[in-house]
Amino acid sequence: PAMKKRFLIAAGSVLAVLATCAIWLNGNFTPPEDSQDPALYSEAEYESEEAIGGFEEYFEMKANDEGVIPMGLYAKWSAADEANMVMHKTTSGLIRGKRYLGPFKVGGRTRALHVDYGNSSVVFAGGVTGGLWRSTNGGSKWKSISHQAASLHVTCISQSNFNHDLLMYGTGENRGSGSGIPGAGLFRSTNGGLSFTQLSSTATNPDFAKVNCVEYDGDHVEHVWTGTEAGLFRSIDNGNSWVKILSLNVRDIEGFCCGNVMAAVEGGVIY
């Protein structure tokens, strides 16, 4: 009888746990007051907790019109993740021989990548917090060439079609990090990228605090275009001076023959 009693107690405990799980899955479970899972809060409860930062952003992205994140979304997210994994396994064989080239142990988003026009073994890579790096063997090894520069927030790089010793890179990120990361203008090399010098024309000019793109002209050796958060600029003396052409946030530029250039600006408009 004692053994039977213990068995009944254990069975009852298991059923209670299962019943609790069933209630939870049906969305009727009330979480404990000290729970920190943002998915278990209503908008009002969340605000009463005076949560800040990540929770606030989480709710803005995930909450429905009633200010609640439905419990059932977790299952949908998990299913979507599994489907993505299956798709990756199915398509990964299409690209063979993939290998991470680095630079290693350097944080930040890689915004700039350029293969030298005169030597395909020379590659430049620029990171938002890692600066500019140079490889002379196709990416097997890298060397930092801007670790003592005024800014390590590299966002773009370009090389002259006519004189491969001329390169220029821009600094300051306009996207991907909240309000952005200010840089220190443009930097120029006259020795094939072995070293770079900050351009005094952009060093303290607020119009060049966040450089999105830079492009050497296709017709003139010392003509350069650059797009920043403040506008589109043109230089006819290799960056020593600049003239503003357009007063909009220029995201990308593409140069053509005869001094023509196409500029994509914030808002989906092309000039």
PDB file of C-alpha atoms in Angstrom:
ATOM      1  CA  PRO A   1       0.000   0.000   0.000  1.00  0.00           C
ATOM      2  CA  ALA A   2       2.832   2.393   0.825  1.00  0.00           C
ATOM      3  CA  MET A   3       4.505   1.711  -2.533  1.00  0.00           C
ATOM      4  CA  LYS A   4       1.177   2.198  -4.322  1.00  0.00           C
ATOM      5  CA  LYS A   5       0.687   5.504  -2.514  1.00  0.00           C
ATOM      6  CA  ARG A   6       4.154   6.741  -3.566  1.00  0.00           C
ATOM      7  CA  PHE A   7       3.418   5.729  -7.151  1.00  0.00           C
ATOM      8  CA  LEU A   8       0.147   7.655  -7.166  1.00  0.00           C
ATOM      9  CA  ILE A   9       1.872  10.755  -5.781  1.00  0.00           C
ATOM     10  CA  ALA A  10       4.605  10.588  -8.439  1.00  0.00           C
ATOM     11  CA  ALA A  11       2.066  10.067 -11.207  1.00  0.00           C
ATOM     12  CA  GLY A  12       0.051  13.002  -9.954  1.00  0.00           C
ATOM     13  CA  SER A  13       3.145  15.217 -10.004  1.00  0.00           C
ATOM     14  CA  VAL A  14       3.903  14.250 -13.595  1.00  0.00           C
ATOM     15  CA  LEU A  15       0.321  14.986 -14.674  1.00  0.00           C
ATOM     16  CA  ALA A  16       0.488  18.376 -12.973  1.00  0.00           C
ATOM     17  CA  VAL A  17       3.649  19.270 -14.870  1.00  0.00           C
ATOM     18  CA  LEU A  18       2.134  18.145 -18.160  1.00  0.00           C
ATOM     19  CA  ALA A  19      -1.034  20.143 -17.485  1.00  0.00           C
ATOM     20  CA  THR A  20       1.051  23.235 -16.752  1.00  0.00           C
ATOM     21  CA  CYS A  21       2.962  22.807 -20.016  1.00  0.00           C
ATOM     22  CA  ALA A  22      -0.309  22.414 -21.926  1.00  0.00           C
ATOM     23  CA  ILE A  23      -1.675  25.627 -20.415  1.00  0.00           C
ATOM     24  CA  TRP A  24       1.600  27.407 -21.284  1.00  0.00           C
ATOM     25  CA  LEU A  25       1.424  26.273 -24.910  1.00  0.00           C
ATOM     26  CA  ASN A  26      -2.169  27.488 -25.166  1.00  0.00           C
ATOM     27  CA  GLY A  27      -0.988  30.940 -24.185  1.00  0.00           C
ATOM     28  CA  ASN A  28      -2.933  31.056 -20.902  1.00  0.00           C
ATOM     29  CA  PHE A  29      -0.019  30.806 -18.521  1.00  0.00           C
ATOM     30  CA  THR A  30       0.682  33.859 -16.343  1.00  0.00           C
ATOM     31  CA  PRO A  31       4.465  34.223 -15.922  1.00  0.00           C
ATOM     32  CA  PRO A  32       5.987  34.986 -12.539  1.00  0.00           C
ATOM     33  CA  GLU A  33       6.494  38.637 -11.754  1.00  0.00           C
ATOM     34  CA  ASP A  34      10.269  38.336 -11.788  1.00  0.00           C
ATOM     35  CA  SER A  35      10.397  36.800 -15.283  1.00  0.00           C
ATOM     36  CA  GLN A  36      12.800  38.638 -17.614  1.00  0.00           C
ATOM     37  CA  ASP A  37      11.647  37.060 -20.873  1.00  0.00           C
ATOM     38  CA  PRO A  38      10.403  39.984 -23.028  1.00  0.00           C
ATOM     39  CA  ALA A  39       8.048  37.670 -24.914  1.00  0.00           C
ATOM     40  CA  LEU A  40       6.007  37.158 -21.705  1.00  0.00           C
ATOM     41  CA  TYR A  41       5.326  40.853 -21.164  1.00  0.00           C
ATOM     42  CA  SER A  42       2.465  42.920 -22.498  1.00  0.00           C
ATOM     43  CA  GLU A  43       3.349  46.444 -23.577  1.00  0.00           C
ATOM     44  CA  ALA A  44       1.900  47.899 -20.364  1.00  0.00           C
ATOM     45  CA  GLU A  45       3.763  45.398 -18.177  1.00  0.00           C
ATOM     46  CA  TYR A  46       6.935  46.060 -20.095  1.00  0.00           C
ATOM     47  CA  GLU A  47       6.685  49.825 -19.561  1.00  0.00           C
ATOM     48  CA  SER A  48       5.960  49.333 -15.854  1.00  0.00           C
ATOM     49  CA  GLU A  49       9.239  47.439 -15.538  1.00  0.00           C
ATOM     50  CA  GLU A  50      11.082  50.506 -16.888  1.00  0.00           C
ATOM     51  CA  ALA A  51      13.044  48.298 -19.266  1.00  0.00           C
ATOM     52  CA  ILE A  52      15.369  50.086 -21.672  1.00  0.00           C
ATOM     53  CA  GLY A  53      17.588  49.449 -24.645  1.00  0.00           C
ATOM     54  CA  GLY A  54      17.265  46.001 -26.198  1.00  0.00           C
ATOM     55  CA  PHE A  55      13.802  45.248 -24.750  1.00  0.00           C
ATOM     56  CA  GLU A  56      12.384  48.451 -26.203  1.00  0.00           C
ATOM     57  CA  GLU A  57      13.765  47.675 -29.641  1.00  0.00           C
ATOM     58  CA  TYR A  58      12.604  44.052 -29.338  1.00  0.00           C
ATOM     59  CA  PHE A  59       9.011  45.137 -28.703  1.00  0.00           C
ATOM     60  CA  GLU A  60       8.986  47.657 -31.536  1.00  0.00           C
ATOM     61  CA  MET A  61       9.950  44.900 -33.958  1.00  0.00           C
ATOM     62  CA  LYS A  62       7.910  41.962 -32.607  1.00  0.00           C
ATOM     63  CA  ALA A  63       4.761  43.202 -30.820  1.00  0.00           C
ATOM     64  CA  ASN A  64       1.365  43.088 -32.559  1.00  0.00           C
ATOM     65  CA  ASP A  65      -1.268  45.853 -32.680  1.00  0.00           C
ATOM     66  CA  GLU A  66      -2.354  45.014 -29.143  1.00  0.00           C
ATOM     67  CA  GLY A  67       1.181  45.496 -27.855  1.00  0.00           C
ATOM     68  CA  VAL A  68       1.739  41.791 -27.146  1.00  0.00           C
ATOM     69  CA  ILE A  69       4.163  39.292 -28.664  1.00  0.00           C
ATOM     70  CA  PRO A  70       2.042  36.167 -29.377  1.00  0.00           C
ATOM     71  CA  MET A  71       3.430  33.021 -27.812  1.00  0.00           C
ATOM     72  CA  GLY A  72       2.878  31.016 -30.984  1.00  0.00           C
ATOM     73  CA  LEU A  73       5.489  33.035 -32.856  1.00  0.00           C
ATOM     74  CA  TYR A  74       8.287  31.067 -31.210  1.00  0.00           C
ATOM     75  CA  ALA A  75       7.193  27.881 -32.977  1.00  0.00           C
ATOM     76  CA  LYS A  76       6.975  29.723 -36.302  1.00  0.00           C
ATOM     77  CA  TRP A  77      10.443  31.219 -35.841  1.00  0.00           C
ATOM     78  CA  SER A  78      11.856  27.788 -35.020  1.00  0.00           C
ATOM     79  CA  ALA A  79      10.228  26.260 -38.095  1.00  0.00           C
ATOM     80  CA  ALA A  80      11.600  29.052 -40.257  1.00  0.00           C
ATOM     81  CA  ASP A  81      15.086  28.468 -38.868  1.00  0.00           C
ATOM     82  CA  GLU A  82      14.862  24.764 -39.643  1.00  0.00           C
ATOM     83  CA  ALA A  83      13.676  25.521 -43.179  1.00  0.00           C
ATOM     84  CA  ASN A  84      16.611  27.878 -43.687  1.00  0.00           C
ATOM     85  CA  MET A  85      19.018  25.191 -42.505  1.00  0.00           C
ATOM     86  CA  VAL A  86      17.545  22.698 -44.978  1.00  0.00           C
ATOM     87  CA  MET A  87      17.838  25.278 -47.777  1.00  0.00           C
ATOM     88  CA  HIS A  88      21.462  25.972 -46.814  1.00  0.00           C
ATOM     89  CA  LYS A  89      22.312  22.265 -46.905  1.00  0.00           C
ATOM     90  CA  THR A  90      20.601  21.965 -50.301  1.00  0.00           C
ATOM     91  CA  THR A  91      22.367  24.916 -51.933  1.00  0.00           C
ATOM     92  CA  SER A  92      25.726  24.904 -50.141  1.00  0.00           C
ATOM     93  CA  GLY A  93      27.121  22.384 -52.618  1.00  0.00           C
ATOM     94  CA  LEU A  94      26.636  24.833 -55.498  1.00  0.00           C
ATOM     95  CA  ILE A  95      29.621  26.896 -54.336  1.00  0.00           C
ATOM     96  CA  ARG A  96      32.611  24.719 -53.614  1.00  0.00           C
ATOM     97  CA  GLY A  97      35.939  25.542 -52.065  1.00  0.00           C
ATOM     98  CA  LYS A  98      34.670  28.300 -49.754  1.00  0.00           C
ATOM     99  CA  ARG A  99      37.291  29.562 -47.317  1.00  0.00           C
ATOM    100  CA  TYR A 100      37.280  32.451 -44.860  1.00  0.00           C
ATOM    101  CA  LEU A 101      40.187  34.713 -45.817  1.00  0.00           C
ATOM    102  CA  GLY A 102      40.230  37.108 -42.845  1.00  0.00           C
ATOM    103  CA  PRO A 103      41.661  39.439 -41.661  1.00  0.00           C
ATOM    104  CA  PHE A 104      41.298  37.472 -38.430  1.00  0.00           C
ATOM    105  CA  LYS A 105      40.862  38.811 -34.878  1.00  0.00           C
ATOM    106  CA  VAL A 106      39.596  42.155 -36.195  1.00  0.00           C
ATOM    107  CA  GLY A 107      36.071  43.284 -35.272  1.00  0.00           C
ATOM    108  CA  GLY A 108      33.665  45.347 -37.306  1.00  0.00           C
ATOM    109  CA  ARG A 109      31.757  45.161 -40.543  1.00  0.00           C
ATOM    110  CA  THR A 110      33.773  44.911 -43.770  1.00  0.00           C
ATOM    111  CA  ARG A 111      32.498  47.798 -45.887  1.00  0.00           C
ATOM    112  CA  ALA A 112      35.278  48.086 -48.473  1.00  0.00           C
ATOM    113  CA  LEU A 113      36.967  45.519 -50.718  1.00  0.00           C
ATOM    114  CA  HIS A 114      39.202  46.193 -53.709  1.00  0.00           C
ATOM    115  CA  VAL A 115      41.502  44.111 -55.934  1.00  0.00           C
ATOM    116  CA  ASP A 116      44.452  46.075 -57.311  1.00  0.00           C
ATOM    117  CA  TYR A 117      44.059  46.848 -61.029  1.00  0.00           C
ATOM    118  CA  GLY A 118      47.711  46.142 -61.760  1.00  0.00           C
ATOM    119  CA  ASN A 119      48.218  43.063 -59.574  1.00  0.00           C
ATOM    120  CA  SER A 120      45.348  40.699 -58.741  1.00  0.00           C
ATOM    121  CA  SER A 121      47.296  39.255 -55.806  1.00  0.00           C
ATOM    122  CA  VAL A 122      47.081  42.603 -54.010  1.00  0.00           C
ATOM    123  CA  VAL A 123      43.772  43.003 -52.160  1.00  0.00           C
ATOM    124  CA  PHE A 124      42.518  45.760 -49.837  1.00  0.00           C
ATOM    125  CA  ALA A 125      39.841  45.244 -47.172  1.00  0.00           C
ATOM    126  CA  GLY A 126      38.384  47.958 -44.967  1.00  0.00           C
ATOM    127  CA  GLY A 127      36.407  47.435 -41.760  1.00  0.00           C
ATOM    128  CA  VAL A 128      34.283  49.862 -39.782  1.00  0.00           C
ATOM    129  CA  THR A 129      36.319  49.342 -36.608  1.00  0.00           C
ATOM    130  CA  GLY A 130      39.315  47.490 -37.997  1.00  0.00           C
ATOM    131  CA  GLY A 131      40.803  50.032 -40.398  1.00  0.00           C
ATOM    132  CA  LEU A 132      42.341  49.257 -43.790  1.00  0.00           C
ATOM    133  CA  TRP A 133      44.207  46.001 -44.450  1.00  0.00           C
ATOM    134  CA  ARG A 134      46.371  44.919 -47.392  1.00  0.00           C
ATOM    135  CA  SER A 135      47.198  41.464 -48.705  1.00  0.00           C
ATOM    136  CA  THR A 136      49.862  40.664 -51.289  1.00  0.00           C
ATOM    137  CA  ASN A 137      48.951  36.995 -51.775  1.00  0.00           C
ATOM    138  CA  GLY A 138      45.254  37.028 -52.613  1.00  0.00           C
ATOM    139  CA  GLY A 139      44.060  37.134 -49.022  1.00  0.00           C
ATOM    140  CA  SER A 140      46.138  34.386 -47.397  1.00  0.00           C
ATOM    141  CA  LYS A 141      47.879  36.918 -45.143  1.00  0.00           C
ATOM    142  CA  TRP A 142      46.977  40.489 -44.208  1.00  0.00           C
ATOM    143  CA  LYS A 143      48.800  43.519 -42.873  1.00  0.00           C
ATOM    144  CA  SER A 144      47.217  46.558 -41.284  1.00  0.00           C
ATOM    145  CA  ILE A 145      48.253  49.781 -42.989  1.00  0.00           C
ATOM    146  CA  SER A 146      46.083  52.232 -41.066  1.00  0.00           C
ATOM    147  CA  HIS A 147      46.366  51.197 -37.409  1.00  0.00           C
ATOM    148  CA  GLN A 148      47.647  54.648 -36.437  1.00  0.00           C
ATOM    149  CA  ALA A 149      45.382  56.657 -38.724  1.00  0.00           C
ATOM    150  CA  ALA A 150      43.046  59.353 -37.426  1.00  0.00           C
ATOM    151  CA  SER A 151      40.088  57.027 -38.040  1.00  0.00           C
ATOM    152  CA  LEU A 152      39.715  53.260 -38.360  1.00  0.00           C
ATOM    153  CA  HIS A 153      36.121  53.470 -39.624  1.00  0.00           C
ATOM    154  CA  VAL A 154      36.840  52.564 -43.268  1.00  0.00           C
ATOM    155  CA  THR A 155      33.762  52.453 -45.512  1.00  0.00           C
ATOM    156  CA  CYS A 156      34.952  52.614 -49.142  1.00  0.00           C
ATOM    157  CA  ILE A 157      38.040  52.556 -51.373  1.00  0.00           C
ATOM    158  CA  SER A 158      38.868  53.372 -54.993  1.00  0.00           C
ATOM    159  CA  GLN A 159      41.876  53.237 -57.331  1.00  0.00           C
ATOM    160  CA  SER A 160      42.713  55.320 -60.396  1.00  0.00           C
ATOM    161  CA  ASN A 161      42.373  53.522 -63.714  1.00  0.00           C
ATOM    162  CA  PHE A 162      45.225  55.563 -65.186  1.00  0.00           C
ATOM    163  CA  ASN A 163      47.719  55.630 -62.332  1.00  0.00           C
ATOM    164  CA  HIS A 164      47.532  52.541 -60.146  1.00  0.00           C
ATOM    165  CA  ASP A 165      49.677  54.226 -57.503  1.00  0.00           C
ATOM    166  CA  LEU A 166      46.729  56.492 -56.681  1.00  0.00           C
ATOM    167  CA  LEU A 167      44.197  55.109 -54.200  1.00  0.00           C
ATOM    168  CA  MET A 168      41.736  56.803 -51.877  1.00  0.00           C
ATOM    169  CA  TYR A 169      39.565  55.515 -49.037  1.00  0.00           C
ATOM    170  CA  GLY A 170      36.788  57.129 -47.034  1.00  0.00           C
ATOM    171  CA  THR A 171      35.871  56.909 -43.361  1.00  0.00           C
ATOM    172  CA  GLY A 172      32.751  57.315 -41.235  1.00  0.00           C
ATOM    173  CA  GLU A 173      29.754  54.988 -41.304  1.00  0.00           C
ATOM    174  CA  ASN A 174      26.341  56.379 -42.145  1.00  0.00           C
ATOM    175  CA  ARG A 175      24.353  53.176 -41.616  1.00  0.00           C
ATOM    176  CA  GLY A 176      24.254  49.936 -39.662  1.00  0.00           C
ATOM    177  CA  SER A 177      25.082  51.339 -36.221  1.00  0.00           C
ATOM    178  CA  GLY A 178      22.218  53.456 -34.972  1.00  0.00           C
ATOM    179  CA  SER A 179      23.126  57.084 -35.544  1.00  0.00           C
ATOM    180  CA  GLY A 180      26.343  56.192 -37.373  1.00  0.00           C
ATOM    181  CA  ILE A 181      30.047  56.451 -36.619  1.00  0.00           C
ATOM    182  CA  PRO A 182      31.846  59.679 -37.618  1.00  0.00           C
ATOM    183  CA  GLY A 183      35.158  59.299 -39.409  1.00  0.00           C
ATOM    184  CA  ALA A 184      37.983  61.648 -40.344  1.00  0.00           C
ATOM    185  CA  GLY A 185      37.371  62.332 -44.007  1.00  0.00           C
ATOM    186  CA  LEU A 186      39.339  60.824 -46.896  1.00  0.00           C
ATOM    187  CA  PHE A 187      42.822  59.306 -47.047  1.00  0.00           C
ATOM    188  CA  ARG A 188      45.031  59.122 -50.158  1.00  0.00           C
ATOM    189  CA  SER A 189      47.926  56.942 -51.267  1.00  0.00           C
ATOM    190  CA  THR A 190      50.439  57.825 -53.981  1.00  0.00           C
ATOM    191  CA  ASN A 191      52.535  54.651 -53.659  1.00  0.00           C
ATOM    192  CA  GLY A 192      50.120  51.875 -54.574  1.00  0.00           C
ATOM    193  CA  GLY A 193      48.531  51.585 -51.147  1.00  0.00           C
ATOM    194  CA  LEU A 194      51.692  51.010 -49.122  1.00  0.00           C
ATOM    195  CA  SER A 195      50.770  54.031 -47.008  1.00  0.00           C
ATOM    196  CA  PHE A 196      48.009  56.635 -46.846  1.00  0.00           C
ATOM    197  CA  THR A 197      47.849  60.294 -45.821  1.00  0.00           C
ATOM    198  CA  GLN A 198      44.799  62.088 -44.479  1.00  0.00           C
ATOM    199  CA  LEU A 199      43.523  64.781 -46.842  1.00  0.00           C
ATOM    200  CA  SER A 200      43.567  68.158 -45.127  1.00  0.00           C
ATOM    201  CA  SER A 201      40.665  69.263 -47.351  1.00  0.00           C
ATOM    202  CA  THR A 202      38.369  66.764 -45.579  1.00  0.00           C
ATOM    203  CA  ALA A 203      40.041  66.234 -42.182  1.00  0.00           C
ATOM    204  CA  THR A 204      37.955  68.775 -40.264  1.00  0.00           C
ATOM    205  CA  ASN A 205      35.185  69.407 -42.782  1.00  0.00           C
ATOM    206  CA  PRO A 206      31.850  68.185 -41.309  1.00  0.00           C
ATOM    207  CA  ASP A 207      30.581  67.438 -44.823  1.00  0.00           C
ATOM    208  CA  PHE A 208      33.059  64.519 -44.895  1.00  0.00           C
ATOM    209  CA  ALA A 209      32.357  63.104 -41.425  1.00  0.00           C
ATOM    210  CA  LYS A 210      30.523  60.115 -42.936  1.00  0.00           C
ATOM    211  CA  VAL A 211      31.813  59.077 -46.363  1.00  0.00           C
ATOM    212  CA  ASN A 212      29.654  56.464 -48.078  1.00  0.00           C
ATOM    213  CA  CYS A 213      31.539  56.034 -51.352  1.00  0.00           C
ATOM    214  CA  VAL A 214      34.482  57.278 -53.401  1.00  0.00           C
ATOM    215  CA  GLU A 215      35.209  56.805 -57.109  1.00  0.00           C
ATOM    216  CA  TYR A 216      38.074  57.872 -59.336  1.00  0.00           C
ATOM    217  CA  ASP A 217      36.906  59.373 -62.626  1.00  0.00           C
ATOM    218  CA  GLY A 218      37.071  57.165 -65.723  1.00  0.00           C
ATOM    219  CA  ASP A 219      38.511  59.874 -67.993  1.00  0.00           C
ATOM    220  CA  HIS A 220      40.816  62.046 -65.907  1.00  0.00           C
ATOM    221  CA  VAL A 221      43.638  60.800 -63.726  1.00  0.00           C
ATOM    222  CA  GLU A 222      43.174  63.295 -60.878  1.00  0.00           C
ATOM    223  CA  HIS A 223      39.399  63.679 -60.974  1.00  0.00           C
ATOM    224  CA  VAL A 224      37.614  62.043 -58.027  1.00  0.00           C
ATOM    225  CA  TRP A 225      33.970  61.760 -56.949  1.00  0.00           C
ATOM    226  CA  THR A 226      32.803  61.065 -53.415  1.00  0.00           C
ATOM    227  CA  GLY A 227      29.381  60.649 -51.834  1.00  0.00           C
ATOM    228  CA  THR A 228      28.806  61.524 -48.185  1.00  0.00           C
ATOM    229  CA  GLU A 229      25.924  62.021 -45.815  1.00  0.00           C
ATOM    230  CA  ALA A 230      26.065  65.706 -46.796  1.00  0.00           C
ATOM    231  CA  GLY A 231      26.133  65.355 -50.587  1.00  0.00           C
ATOM    232  CA  LEU A 232      27.985  64.549 -53.802  1.00  0.00           C
ATOM    233  CA  PHE A 233      31.432  66.161 -54.210  1.00  0.00           C
ATOM    234  CA  ARG A 234      33.890  66.424 -57.098  1.00  0.00           C
ATOM    235  CA  SER A 235      37.627  67.086 -57.052  1.00  0.00           C
ATOM    236  CA  ILE A 236      39.809  67.850 -60.080  1.00  0.00           C
ATOM    237  CA  ASP A 237      43.113  67.903 -58.155  1.00  0.00           C
ATOM    238  CA  ASN A 238      43.217  64.438 -56.578  1.00  0.00           C
ATOM    239  CA  GLY A 239      41.349  65.465 -53.436  1.00  0.00           C
ATOM    240  CA  ASN A 240      43.154  68.677 -52.549  1.00  0.00           C
ATOM    241  CA  SER A 241      39.912  70.638 -52.957  1.00  0.00           C
ATOM    242  CA  TRP A 242      36.255  69.759 -53.471  1.00  0.00           C
ATOM    243  CA  VAL A 243      33.114  71.268 -55.000  1.00  0.00           C
ATOM    244  CA  LYS A 244      29.647  70.207 -53.833  1.00  0.00           C
ATOM    245  CA  ILE A 245      27.470  69.053 -56.736  1.00  0.00           C
ATOM    246  CA  LEU A 246      24.446  67.679 -54.860  1.00  0.00           C
ATOM    247  CA  SER A 247      23.168  68.342 -51.328  1.00  0.00           C
ATOM    248  CA  LEU A 248      21.652  64.956 -50.495  1.00  0.00           C
ATOM    249  CA  ASN A 249      22.715  61.826 -48.627  1.00  0.00           C
ATOM    250  CA  VAL A 250      24.565  59.998 -51.432  1.00  0.00           C
ATOM    251  CA  ARG A 251      24.764  56.254 -50.797  1.00  0.00           C
ATOM    252  CA  ASP A 252      26.589  55.084 -53.923  1.00  0.00           C
ATOM    253  CA  ILE A 253      28.132  56.449 -57.115  1.00  0.00           C
ATOM    254  CA  GLU A 254      29.185  54.993 -60.453  1.00  0.00           C
ATOM    255  CA  GLY A 255      31.430  56.848 -62.898  1.00  0.00           C
ATOM    256  CA  PHE A 256      31.111  56.726 -66.678  1.00  0.00           C
ATOM    257  CA  CYS A 257      32.965  58.203 -69.619  1.00  0.00           C
ATOM    258  CA  CYS A 258      33.011  61.873 -70.546  1.00  0.00           C
ATOM    259  CA  GLY A 259      32.843  63.046 -66.936  1.00  0.00           C
ATOM    260  CA  ASN A 260      29.396  61.578 -66.263  1.00  0.00           C
ATOM    261  CA  VAL A 261      28.466  60.004 -62.943  1.00  0.00           C
ATOM    262  CA  MET A 262      25.369  58.312 -61.518  1.00  0.00           C
ATOM    263  CA  ALA A 263      24.501  58.831 -57.848  1.00  0.00           C
ATOM    264  CA  ALA A 264      22.064  56.818 -55.703  1.00  0.00           C
ATOM    265  CA  VAL A 265      20.720  58.857 -52.790  1.00  0.00           C
ATOM    266  CA  GLU A 266      18.808  57.979 -49.636  1.00  0.00           C
ATOM    267  CA  GLY A 267      15.138  57.459 -50.410  1.00  0.00           C
ATOM    268  CA  GLY A 268      15.615  55.347 -53.529  1.00  0.00           C
ATOM    269  CA  VAL A 269      16.313  58.118 -56.022  1.00  0.00           C
ATOM    270  CA  ILE A 270      19.063  58.049 -58.658  1.00  0.00           C
ATOM    271  CA  TYR A 271      20.628  61.155 -60.238  1.00  0.00           C
TER     272      TYR A 271
END
